Amino acid sequence: MAGAGTAGHGPLAGVRVVELAGIGPGPFAAMLLADLGADVVRVDRPGGAGLAIDPAYDITNRNKRSVVVDLKSEHGAARVLDLVDRADVLIEGYRPGVAERLGVGPDSCHARNPKLVYGRMTGWGQQGPLAQRAGHDIAYIAPTGTLGMIGNPGEPPVVPANLVGDYAGGSLYLVVGVLAALHHARASGAGQVVDAAIVDGTAHLTSMIHGMLAAGGWQDRRGANLLDGGCPFYGTYETADGQYMAVGALEQQFYDEFVDLLGIKDQAPARKDVSRWGELRDTVAARFRTRTREEWTAVFDGSDACVAPVLSLREAPAHPHLAARGTFTDHGGITQPAPAPRFSATPTSVRSGPAQPGTDAEAVARDWDVPHLIKEDRISDGLTRDGHLKDGD
C-alpha cells in the first residue's frame, strides 16, 4: 500500500467549488472534484448532517475545507452568496425547493454569479410526481429495473450496498454533468443548473442491457442471463475454506484455459449448450470446493482464465496488483482508496484528511476574499471565529 506521497494538484487546480453539506452522493461527488484538484469549501450546518459518521473518519470530506454557516440565521444566505460570488461550481442535495427557501437557490446564486454551475443532487429529480418524496439509494434503484436484475432466481433481489444508486447513478453523473457544464460556462460565459437524479443515472447505467433486451439477448428475470449469474462461467464459487472465487471466462479462449486449469476439461459439458448449464455449474462448483481460495489463486495466477479471489474490504489493500499500483493509500492512519483515475501530467493525491467542521473559516475568508465569514457580526449569529458553535448554542 502506498503512502500519501507528494501532493499532486490535479487537473482541476484553480476550480472553486461550494458544497452545501449533505449526506451520500453529494459529498462523494464533491470529494471526486476535490481529489481532482478543485478547491472545495464545504458549508457545514451547525450540529452536522444526519447519518454522519465521526468527521475525523469521513473520507468523503478529504481534500476539502470546511466552514460552518447556519443558513436559517439572519445572515446565513448572505455568507454563502459571498462564496458563490467567487465560485465556479455549487453542489447541493436538498429536496427540491429547499435551497430556494433558504435563499441560495439557482436564481439567487446566478444573480450574483451568472457563470456559476449549479449542481443539484437528488434521488427523484427536480420534477416528477415523486420529486418531494423522501428516499434512500435502495428506493431509487428499485423502480429503474436495476435492483430487480441483481440476485438469484426465486430469491429476493440482492442489495448492492449503496454503490449502484448513490455513487454510480448519482455522484458520477453529477460530476460528469458539472464538468460538462463548466466547460460550457468557460466557453460561453453562461452558467446553468445540472439536475442529477439517481433514478436517471441508474437507469442510464442499464443502457446496454436494454439494447440486449430489445434484441432478444436478455431475459427480464434474474439469474437467466450471461452477465447476471445465470451463466456458469460468469459467477462466484465457494472454496474448501468457505471463501469464494470469481469467474468471468466468457470468451472461448478464456473458457478453454479456465476448464483446463480447473481440471474439468474432459468432463465439462459444452459451454454453448444452455440446456446443460445447470450440469456445468454443478461440475464447476464441486471442483472449486476441493481446494482453498489461496490454492486456487495460485493455480490461476498468471493465466488468462479470468479468475480472481473474492476479497473483503480489509483484505483488498494487500492484493499484490492493487498494492503495486497504489490503488489504496494511507493518510492520517486511515487506509482508503487513492484518487482515481490517474493523470500523466496533472497527478492527484490525498492532500489532506477529512475536513473538520468549521476549522478552515479564516483560511477560506482570506483565500476567497470573503471577510464576512469571520467578522464580528458572525459571532452574534452563534458562531465563533473558527466556525464552531459557541458553547451553549
Steps between C-alpha positions, in 0.01 A plus 500: 500500500630840403540789736337834438804610299579839359189710463388526139276791410287318240342620174231708676747718690360852508135393481299616801207295630247580771344188651189543713543216747282194469539123503574228246544585134547877536805478729645217289463709183669793673779267614555391140539864396731563797707193415539642149646817647203733545492729804185368665354697789239299687238713671412294805188561700503547878462159660607308190308302240278201573652149486842661532791291623777644715634786283855381561421180307274640228729443203249661265609831652869456424681762293233756601477798731208573731312799633186491711207719402147490637294555187193562715665794677456862397828520310541134401398529135712813458808314623446223243431749221831670580666165426286452189632831366843342473406141416485305176271225629244450776372157609191446713287198586187645654148403404370712212412849621696494825802690366263763361330541838841540665592775257771308315305357207611527138336839436662660805838350418493587130400857586834524679704283262351432153783259413431270793435130434227406748503124565190347657521145636175321585354153482183575304605815313373857507170418326259208492230351726755370753730804504400599855505149645775388736712200412837331504707310245302175507168677433648690206650200322191281553266661241776526237514123454858492624440351845275234349788379282733414788479170685408137461176380339225425748668707771469867600712747303847551648570844647822633337589721801442860384751481218268463200260783582665757724845488350479355147158630398526811717845640576670402176221646286501821702875536447471427126222757475686761702818465295306518173315811620826653621649449154197676350515783755864570422430505128179704514506687830163350593443275798213258535326253731600133491209282616661169598242242612602156622205346316621650171864403545422148617264445208769630264744241636274228356519632143686202355267253669192676361653455156557131566143471630362654182713268288381190685839443659390566857220345706317735736553280803788439741759230458417415139755705308864514403597777744263460795623170644288283276805392303714235677825651375413850625438487874644415840582163655569391855838348584599236754562761770167677461645781289414579138651528154357718222487361146453706184616265223256619233702471180586156362877535538466610862247228572731234357779612731258515793371142471853374435645659814192407703558139399163431337594529134397145415182490706343844454200517265516735204492865606252596226247235599275715718282200582797351689609816681362360827717190462803714414442718804487198729823365350682832546366545854605152609851553367546837672403343833804272486756775573531819702475849359875546538571176316269588211650847481839339450362267234359785291781747567655623177227350281238653270222289651335815643483367856569703815460458876208677667657714771354695789542875545779444753675246277488704180787746566747211532415345162832497309369680193313767694797550730736539204275761341436688822125452462472558873690754703542595863441851626476594864488136601196424282536247219292623208468481122739736325358759259399362161557513208871565443635800307839512328551878512283608794527231768256489788551407865342498843619846601311523827284285722128543567407864552392570856187717519586868514875476545588675174290816529791741532701341218199496267413860589853601405544286188155569355495863619178462698575685824141477624562136585695615807360847572373580845136482396557133426565440866159648576349232276623241751829407333854545621782627282616148416153411377375296796181557695552690822458302821138478600363572150 
